Coordinates of C-alpha atoms and ligand atoms in Angstrom, one line a residue:
X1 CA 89.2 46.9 137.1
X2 CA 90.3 43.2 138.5
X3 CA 89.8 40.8 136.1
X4 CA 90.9 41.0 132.4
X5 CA 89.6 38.6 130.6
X6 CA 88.0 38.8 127.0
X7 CA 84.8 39.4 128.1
X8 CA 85.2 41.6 131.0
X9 CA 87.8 44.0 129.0
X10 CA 84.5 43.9 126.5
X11 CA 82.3 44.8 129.2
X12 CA 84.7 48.1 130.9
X13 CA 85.1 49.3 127.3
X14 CA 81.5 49.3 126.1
X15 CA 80.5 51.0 129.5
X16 CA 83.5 53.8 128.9
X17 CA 82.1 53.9 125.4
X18 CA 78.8 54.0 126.1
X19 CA 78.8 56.9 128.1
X20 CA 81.5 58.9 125.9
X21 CA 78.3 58.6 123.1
X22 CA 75.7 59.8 125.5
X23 CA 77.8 63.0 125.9
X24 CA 78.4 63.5 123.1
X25 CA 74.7 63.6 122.1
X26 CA 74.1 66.1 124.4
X27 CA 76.4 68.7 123.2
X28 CA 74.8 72.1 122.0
X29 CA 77.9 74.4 121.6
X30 CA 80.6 75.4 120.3
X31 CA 81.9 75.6 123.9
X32 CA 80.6 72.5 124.8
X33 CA 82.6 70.6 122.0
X34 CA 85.8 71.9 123.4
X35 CA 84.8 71.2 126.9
X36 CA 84.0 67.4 125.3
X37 CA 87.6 67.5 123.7
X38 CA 89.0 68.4 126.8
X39 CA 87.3 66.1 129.3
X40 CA 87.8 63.1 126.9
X41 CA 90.6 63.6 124.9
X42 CA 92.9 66.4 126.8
X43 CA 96.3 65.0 127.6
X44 CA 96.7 65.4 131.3
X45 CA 93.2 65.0 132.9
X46 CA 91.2 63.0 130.0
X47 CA 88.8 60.4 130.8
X48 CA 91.2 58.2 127.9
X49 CA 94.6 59.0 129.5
X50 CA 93.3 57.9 132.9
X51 CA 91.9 54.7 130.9
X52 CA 95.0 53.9 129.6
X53 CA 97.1 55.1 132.6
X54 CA 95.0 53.2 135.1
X55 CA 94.2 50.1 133.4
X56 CA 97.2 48.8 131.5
X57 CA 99.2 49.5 134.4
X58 CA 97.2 47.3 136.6
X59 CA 96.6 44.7 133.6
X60 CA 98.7 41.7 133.7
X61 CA 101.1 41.2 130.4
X62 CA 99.7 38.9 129.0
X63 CA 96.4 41.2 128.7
X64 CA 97.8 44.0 127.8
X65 CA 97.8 43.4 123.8
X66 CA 94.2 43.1 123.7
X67 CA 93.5 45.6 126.5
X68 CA 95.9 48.0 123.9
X69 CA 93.3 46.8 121.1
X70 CA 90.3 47.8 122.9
X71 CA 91.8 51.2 123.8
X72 CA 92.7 52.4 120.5
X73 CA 88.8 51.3 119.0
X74 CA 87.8 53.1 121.9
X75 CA 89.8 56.4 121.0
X76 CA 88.9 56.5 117.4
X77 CA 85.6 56.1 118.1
X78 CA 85.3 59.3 121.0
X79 CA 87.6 61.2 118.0
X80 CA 84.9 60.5 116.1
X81 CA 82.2 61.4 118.2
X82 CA 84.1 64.6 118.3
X83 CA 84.1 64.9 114.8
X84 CA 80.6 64.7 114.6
X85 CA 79.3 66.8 117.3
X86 CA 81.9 69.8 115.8
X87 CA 80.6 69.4 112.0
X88 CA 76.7 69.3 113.7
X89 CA 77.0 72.8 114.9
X90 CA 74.7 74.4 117.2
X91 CA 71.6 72.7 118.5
X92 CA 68.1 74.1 118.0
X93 CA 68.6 75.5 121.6
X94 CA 71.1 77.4 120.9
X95 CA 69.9 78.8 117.7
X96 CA 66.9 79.6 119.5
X97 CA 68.6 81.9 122.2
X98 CA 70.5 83.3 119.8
X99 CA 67.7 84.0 116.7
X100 CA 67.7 88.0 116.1
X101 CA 64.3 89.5 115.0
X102 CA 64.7 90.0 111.1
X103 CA 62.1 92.7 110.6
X104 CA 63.5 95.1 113.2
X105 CA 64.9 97.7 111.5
X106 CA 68.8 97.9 110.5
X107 CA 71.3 100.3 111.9
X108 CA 72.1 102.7 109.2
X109 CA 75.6 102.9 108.2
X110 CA 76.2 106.6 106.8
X111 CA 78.4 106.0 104.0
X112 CA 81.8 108.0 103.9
X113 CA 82.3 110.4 100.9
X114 CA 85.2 112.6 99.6
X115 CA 85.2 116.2 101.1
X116 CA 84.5 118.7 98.3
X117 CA 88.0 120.6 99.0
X118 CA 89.4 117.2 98.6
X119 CA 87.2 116.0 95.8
X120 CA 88.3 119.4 93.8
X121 CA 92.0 119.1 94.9
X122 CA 91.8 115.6 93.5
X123 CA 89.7 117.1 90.2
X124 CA 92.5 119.4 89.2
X125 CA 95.6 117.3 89.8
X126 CA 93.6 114.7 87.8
X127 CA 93.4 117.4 84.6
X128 CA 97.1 118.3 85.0
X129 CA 97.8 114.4 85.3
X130 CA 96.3 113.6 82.3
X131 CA 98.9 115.9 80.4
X132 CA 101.8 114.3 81.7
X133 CA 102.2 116.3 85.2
X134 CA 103.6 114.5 88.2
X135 CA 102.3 115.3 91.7
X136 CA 104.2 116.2 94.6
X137 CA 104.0 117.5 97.7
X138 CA 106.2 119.4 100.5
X139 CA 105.8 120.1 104.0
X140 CA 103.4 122.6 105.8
X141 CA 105.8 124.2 108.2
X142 CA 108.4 125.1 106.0
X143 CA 111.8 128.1 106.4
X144 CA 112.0 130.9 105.5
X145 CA 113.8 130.7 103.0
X146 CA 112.3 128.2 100.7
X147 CA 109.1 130.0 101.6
X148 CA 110.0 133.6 100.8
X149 CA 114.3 133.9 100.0
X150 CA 114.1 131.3 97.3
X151 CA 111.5 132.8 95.7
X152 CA 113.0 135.9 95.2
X153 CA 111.3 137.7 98.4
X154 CA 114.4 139.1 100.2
X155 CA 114.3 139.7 103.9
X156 CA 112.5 143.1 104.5
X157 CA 110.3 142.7 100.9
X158 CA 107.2 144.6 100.6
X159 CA 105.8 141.8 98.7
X160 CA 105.9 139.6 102.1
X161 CA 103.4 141.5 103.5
X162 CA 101.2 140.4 100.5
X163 CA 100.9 137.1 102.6
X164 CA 100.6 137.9 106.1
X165 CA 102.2 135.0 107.8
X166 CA 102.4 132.8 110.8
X167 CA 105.6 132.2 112.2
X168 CA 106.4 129.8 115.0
X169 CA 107.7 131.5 118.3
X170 CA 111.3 131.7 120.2
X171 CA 113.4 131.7 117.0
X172 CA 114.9 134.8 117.1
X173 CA 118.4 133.2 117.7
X174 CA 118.3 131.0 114.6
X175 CA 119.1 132.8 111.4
X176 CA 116.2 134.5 109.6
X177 CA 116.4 131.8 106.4
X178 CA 116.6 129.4 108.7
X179 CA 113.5 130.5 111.4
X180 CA 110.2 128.4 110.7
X181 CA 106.5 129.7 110.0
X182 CA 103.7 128.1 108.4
X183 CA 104.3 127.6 104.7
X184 CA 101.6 131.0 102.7
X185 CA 101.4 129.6 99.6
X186 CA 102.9 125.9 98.0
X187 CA 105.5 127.6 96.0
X188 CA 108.4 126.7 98.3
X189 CA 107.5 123.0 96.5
X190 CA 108.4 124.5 93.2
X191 CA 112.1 124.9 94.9
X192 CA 112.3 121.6 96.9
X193 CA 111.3 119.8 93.4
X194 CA 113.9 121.7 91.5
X195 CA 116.6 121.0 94.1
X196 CA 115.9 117.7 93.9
X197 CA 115.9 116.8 90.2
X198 CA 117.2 118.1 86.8
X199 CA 115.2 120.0 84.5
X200 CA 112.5 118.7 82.5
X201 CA 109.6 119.2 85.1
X202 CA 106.4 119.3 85.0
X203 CA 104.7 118.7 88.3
X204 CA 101.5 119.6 90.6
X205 CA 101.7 120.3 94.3
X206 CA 98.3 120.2 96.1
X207 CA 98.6 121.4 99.9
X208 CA 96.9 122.9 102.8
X209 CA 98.8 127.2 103.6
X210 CA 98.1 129.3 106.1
X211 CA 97.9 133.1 106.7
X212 CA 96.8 135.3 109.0
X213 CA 93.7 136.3 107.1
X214 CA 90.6 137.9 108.9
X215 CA 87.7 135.1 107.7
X216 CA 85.3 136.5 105.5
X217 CA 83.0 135.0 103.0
X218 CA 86.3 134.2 100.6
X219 CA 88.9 134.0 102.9
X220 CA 90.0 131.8 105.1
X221 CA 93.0 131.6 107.7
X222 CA 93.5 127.7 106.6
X223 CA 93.0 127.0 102.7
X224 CA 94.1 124.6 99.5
X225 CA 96.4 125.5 96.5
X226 CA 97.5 123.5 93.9
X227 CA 100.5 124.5 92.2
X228 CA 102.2 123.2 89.3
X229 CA 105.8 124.4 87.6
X230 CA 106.8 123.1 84.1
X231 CA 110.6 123.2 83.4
X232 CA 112.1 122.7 79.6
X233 CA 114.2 123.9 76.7
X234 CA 112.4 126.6 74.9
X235 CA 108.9 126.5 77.5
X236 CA 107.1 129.8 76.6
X237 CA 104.2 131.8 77.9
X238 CA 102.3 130.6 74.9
X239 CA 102.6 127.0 76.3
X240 CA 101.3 128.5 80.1
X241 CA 98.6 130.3 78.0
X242 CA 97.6 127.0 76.3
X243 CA 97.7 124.8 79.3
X244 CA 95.6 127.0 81.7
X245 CA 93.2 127.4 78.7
X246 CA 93.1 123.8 78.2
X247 CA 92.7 122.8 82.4
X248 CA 90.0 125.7 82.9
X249 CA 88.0 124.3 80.0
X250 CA 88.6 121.0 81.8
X251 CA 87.0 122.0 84.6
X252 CA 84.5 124.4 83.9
X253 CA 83.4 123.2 80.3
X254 CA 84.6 123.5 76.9
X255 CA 82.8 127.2 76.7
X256 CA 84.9 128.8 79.3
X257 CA 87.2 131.3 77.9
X258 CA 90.0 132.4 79.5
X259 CA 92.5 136.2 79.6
X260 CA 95.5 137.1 81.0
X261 CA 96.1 140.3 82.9
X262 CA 99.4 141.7 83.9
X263 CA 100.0 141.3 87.5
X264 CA 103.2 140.9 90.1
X265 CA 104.8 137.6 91.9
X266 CA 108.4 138.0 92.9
X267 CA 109.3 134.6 91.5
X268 CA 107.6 134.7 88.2
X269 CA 109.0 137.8 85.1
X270 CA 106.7 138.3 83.7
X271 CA 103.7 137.7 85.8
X272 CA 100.0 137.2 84.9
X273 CA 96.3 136.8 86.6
X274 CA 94.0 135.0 84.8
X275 CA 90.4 135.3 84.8
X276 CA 87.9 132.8 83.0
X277 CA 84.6 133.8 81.9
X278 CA 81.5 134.1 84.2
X279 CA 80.4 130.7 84.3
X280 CA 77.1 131.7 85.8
X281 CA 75.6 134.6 83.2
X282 CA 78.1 133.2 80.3
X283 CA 80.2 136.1 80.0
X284 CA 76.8 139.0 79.9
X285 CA 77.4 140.4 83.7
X286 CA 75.7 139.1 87.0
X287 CA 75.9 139.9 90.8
X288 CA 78.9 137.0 91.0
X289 CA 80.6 138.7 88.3
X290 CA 79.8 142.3 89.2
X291 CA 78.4 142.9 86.2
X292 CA 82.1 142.1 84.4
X293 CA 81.8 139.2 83.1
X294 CA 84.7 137.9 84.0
X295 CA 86.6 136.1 86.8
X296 CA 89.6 136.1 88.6
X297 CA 90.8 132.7 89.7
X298 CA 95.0 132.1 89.6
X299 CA 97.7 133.7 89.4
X300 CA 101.0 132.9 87.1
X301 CA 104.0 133.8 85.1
X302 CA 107.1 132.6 83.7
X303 CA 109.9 131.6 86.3
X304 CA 111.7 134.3 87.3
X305 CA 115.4 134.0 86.7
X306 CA 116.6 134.4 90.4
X307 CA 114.6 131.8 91.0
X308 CA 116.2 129.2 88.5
X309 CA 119.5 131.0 90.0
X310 CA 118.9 129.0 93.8
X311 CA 117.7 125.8 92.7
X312 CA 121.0 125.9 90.2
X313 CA 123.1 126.4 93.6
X314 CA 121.9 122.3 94.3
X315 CA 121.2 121.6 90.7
X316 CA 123.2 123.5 87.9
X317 CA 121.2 122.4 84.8
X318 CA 118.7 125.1 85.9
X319 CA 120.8 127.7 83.6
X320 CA 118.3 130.5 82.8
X321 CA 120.2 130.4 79.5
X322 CA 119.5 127.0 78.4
X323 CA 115.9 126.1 80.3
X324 CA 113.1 128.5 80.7
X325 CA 109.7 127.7 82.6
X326 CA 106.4 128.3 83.9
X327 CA 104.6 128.6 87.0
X328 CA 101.1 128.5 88.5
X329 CA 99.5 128.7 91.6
X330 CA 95.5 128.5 92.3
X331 CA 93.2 128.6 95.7
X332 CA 91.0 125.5 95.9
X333 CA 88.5 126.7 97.8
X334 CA 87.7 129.1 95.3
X335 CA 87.3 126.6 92.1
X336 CA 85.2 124.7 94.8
X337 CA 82.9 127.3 95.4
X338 CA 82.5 128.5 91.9
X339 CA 81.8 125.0 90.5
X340 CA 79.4 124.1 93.4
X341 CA 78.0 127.1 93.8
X342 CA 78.9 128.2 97.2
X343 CA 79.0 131.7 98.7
X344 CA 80.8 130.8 102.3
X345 CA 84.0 129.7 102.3
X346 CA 83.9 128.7 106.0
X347 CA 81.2 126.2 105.2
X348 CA 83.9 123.9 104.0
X349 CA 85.4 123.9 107.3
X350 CA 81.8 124.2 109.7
X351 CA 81.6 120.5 109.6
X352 CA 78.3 120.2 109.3
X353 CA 76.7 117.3 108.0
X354 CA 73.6 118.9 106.3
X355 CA 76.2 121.1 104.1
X356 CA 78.6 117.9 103.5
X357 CA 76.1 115.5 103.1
X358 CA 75.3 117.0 99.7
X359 CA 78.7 116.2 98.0
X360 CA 78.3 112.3 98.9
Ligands
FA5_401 C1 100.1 132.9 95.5 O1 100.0 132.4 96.6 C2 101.2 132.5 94.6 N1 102.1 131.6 95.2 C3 100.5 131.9 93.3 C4 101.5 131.7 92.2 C5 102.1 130.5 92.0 C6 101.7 132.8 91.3 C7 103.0 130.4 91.0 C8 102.5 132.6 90.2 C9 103.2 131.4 90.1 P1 98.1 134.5 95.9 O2 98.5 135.1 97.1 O3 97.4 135.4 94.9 O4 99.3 133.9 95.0 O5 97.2 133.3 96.2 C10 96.7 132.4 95.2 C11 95.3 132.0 95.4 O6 95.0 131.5 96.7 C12 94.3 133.2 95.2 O7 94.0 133.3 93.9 C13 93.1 132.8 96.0 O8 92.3 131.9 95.2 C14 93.7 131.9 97.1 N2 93.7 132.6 98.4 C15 94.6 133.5 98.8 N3 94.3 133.9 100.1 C16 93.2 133.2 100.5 C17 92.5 133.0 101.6 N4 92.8 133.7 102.8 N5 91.4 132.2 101.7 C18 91.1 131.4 100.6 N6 91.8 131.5 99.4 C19 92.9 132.3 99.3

């Protein structure tokens, strides 16, 4: 630019401006607005800054003023091109390339569901729940000790061999109470809760055990418990009678009845199995039942004093004088199968979709 003058300062800016709106027009992107913003407006290399760089410096003074003028109508008019071509959005070319074909067929999303083992866990902790129980939980590879000493199975017990157990390797320097194996049952939660707080309790422990059983139609190596301990003043076995009444009705309808057999657990004095009625002949005999009528799903009994005699080493409110208690333990997989109907346990654990597919 040489001369600058009113109307040749009018001249270079319309020329500048003129083509700023003519590429602006032509913008179709997303990408194409930012590569606008960046060749007119960017701060090192814009068309502007080389405007202003370029031509005031070579503008005499007493030009500048309206040379400064034209410059900033010039700049709010290419921010406003901007501002324009950003809010216009893509350009029927671009919506053209990028149209999708609305009656092809979607992609099917398969929905997730609940796993029946977890939707029954969840079932049963929801019945104890609603009568005030907690919920806790413990960890899967547990000691020893809380798994078998605390609860009153000494080293050398018969009644370890009940629950044939998996016990991790190259411990054999560590003291036995201290050596670790994968937790048989969820009882050893009945002792971390007790150590952990004072007496009242009354809490449900769902969890995942392990023992080295051969699978067979009800067994599995891997399975579910749910546990649940209630500790109090004056707790008898009429209250575990009335609970396990009231959360087997809960779950298998208000006909179910319920009886209590005699049985053994080292941590419970005394100890009980309870069976519920047949909930597929009603109580008359069938093949599930053999022919009884009845059926044996958990085992109980009221803590056994030894018991309350550990947790008291941590906590001494658990005096079997002043506090009595009850405990329960029952096997998922086998209120799954009797509610749904199924005669494999390992079908729970096949993965396959056709079987699963039918719980979501
Ligand atoms: C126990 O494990 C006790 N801890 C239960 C208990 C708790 C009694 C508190 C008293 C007080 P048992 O070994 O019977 O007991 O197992 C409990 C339930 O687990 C059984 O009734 C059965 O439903 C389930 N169960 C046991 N072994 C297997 C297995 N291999 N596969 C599937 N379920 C099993």
């Amino acid at each position: 630019m040489t001369a600058f003058d009113e109307a040749a300062l009018d001249q270079a800016f319309a020329q500048v401006e003129g083509q700023a709106r003519e590429e602006a027009a032509a913008i179709a992107s997303d990408e194409a607005v930012e590569a606008y913003r960046l060749r007119w407006l960017g701060r090192k290399q814009g068309r502007l800054n080389d405007v202003s760089g370029r031509w005031l410096k070579a503008a005499p003074p007493e030009a500048k003023k309206a040379l400064g003028l034209r410059f900033n109508a010039l700049k709010t008019a290419v921010e406003g091109l901007l501002d324009t071509a950003k809010g216009a959005g893509p350009s029927d070319a671009a919506l053209a390339a990028e149209a999708i074909d609305i009656s092809l067929p979607g992609t099917r999303r398969l929905t997730g569901a609940e796993h029946p083992i977890t939707k029954t866990l969840n079932e049963i902790v929801s019945v104890f729940a609603g009568l005030g129980y907690s919920v806790g939980v413990g960890p899967e590879v547990e000691t020893d000790y809380y798994n078998f000493e605390c609860m009153n199975f000494p080293p050398g017990h018969p009644a370890r061999d009940t629950q044939d157990t998996l016990v991790i390797a190259g411990q054999d320097r560590k003291p036995q109470r201290d050596r670790l194996l994968l937790r048989t049952h969820t009882s050893p939660v009945q002792m971390r809760t007790m150590e952990m707080q004072p007496p009242p309790v009354r809490i449900v422990i769902p969890g995942k055990v392990h023992r080295n059983d051969a699978a067979d139609a009800t067994h599995s190596p891997i399975f579910h418990q749910v546990e649940g301990l209630c500790v109090d003043t004056n707790i008898t076995f009429s209250d575990l009678k009335g609970t396990l009444d009231y959360a087997m009705k809960a779950l298998f309808g208000s006909s179910v009845k319920t009886r209590f057999f005699p049985s053994f657990f080292p941590f419970t004095e005394p100890s009980a199995d309870v069976q519920i009625s047949c909930i597929f002949c009603g109580g008359k005999g069938c093949r599930k039942c053999k022919q009884s009528g009845w059926i044996e799903l958990l085992g109980c009994g009221m803590v056994d004093p030894a018991v309350f005699a550990f947790a008291a080493e941590k906590q001494p409110a658990y005096d079997s004088k002043k506090i009595s208690g009850f405990a329960f333990g029952l096997g998922v997989e086998r209120i799954a199968m009797m509610k749904y109907g199924i005669s494999e346990i390992g079908q729970f654990f096949a993965g396959d979709m056709r079987f699963l597919g039918q719980f979501a």
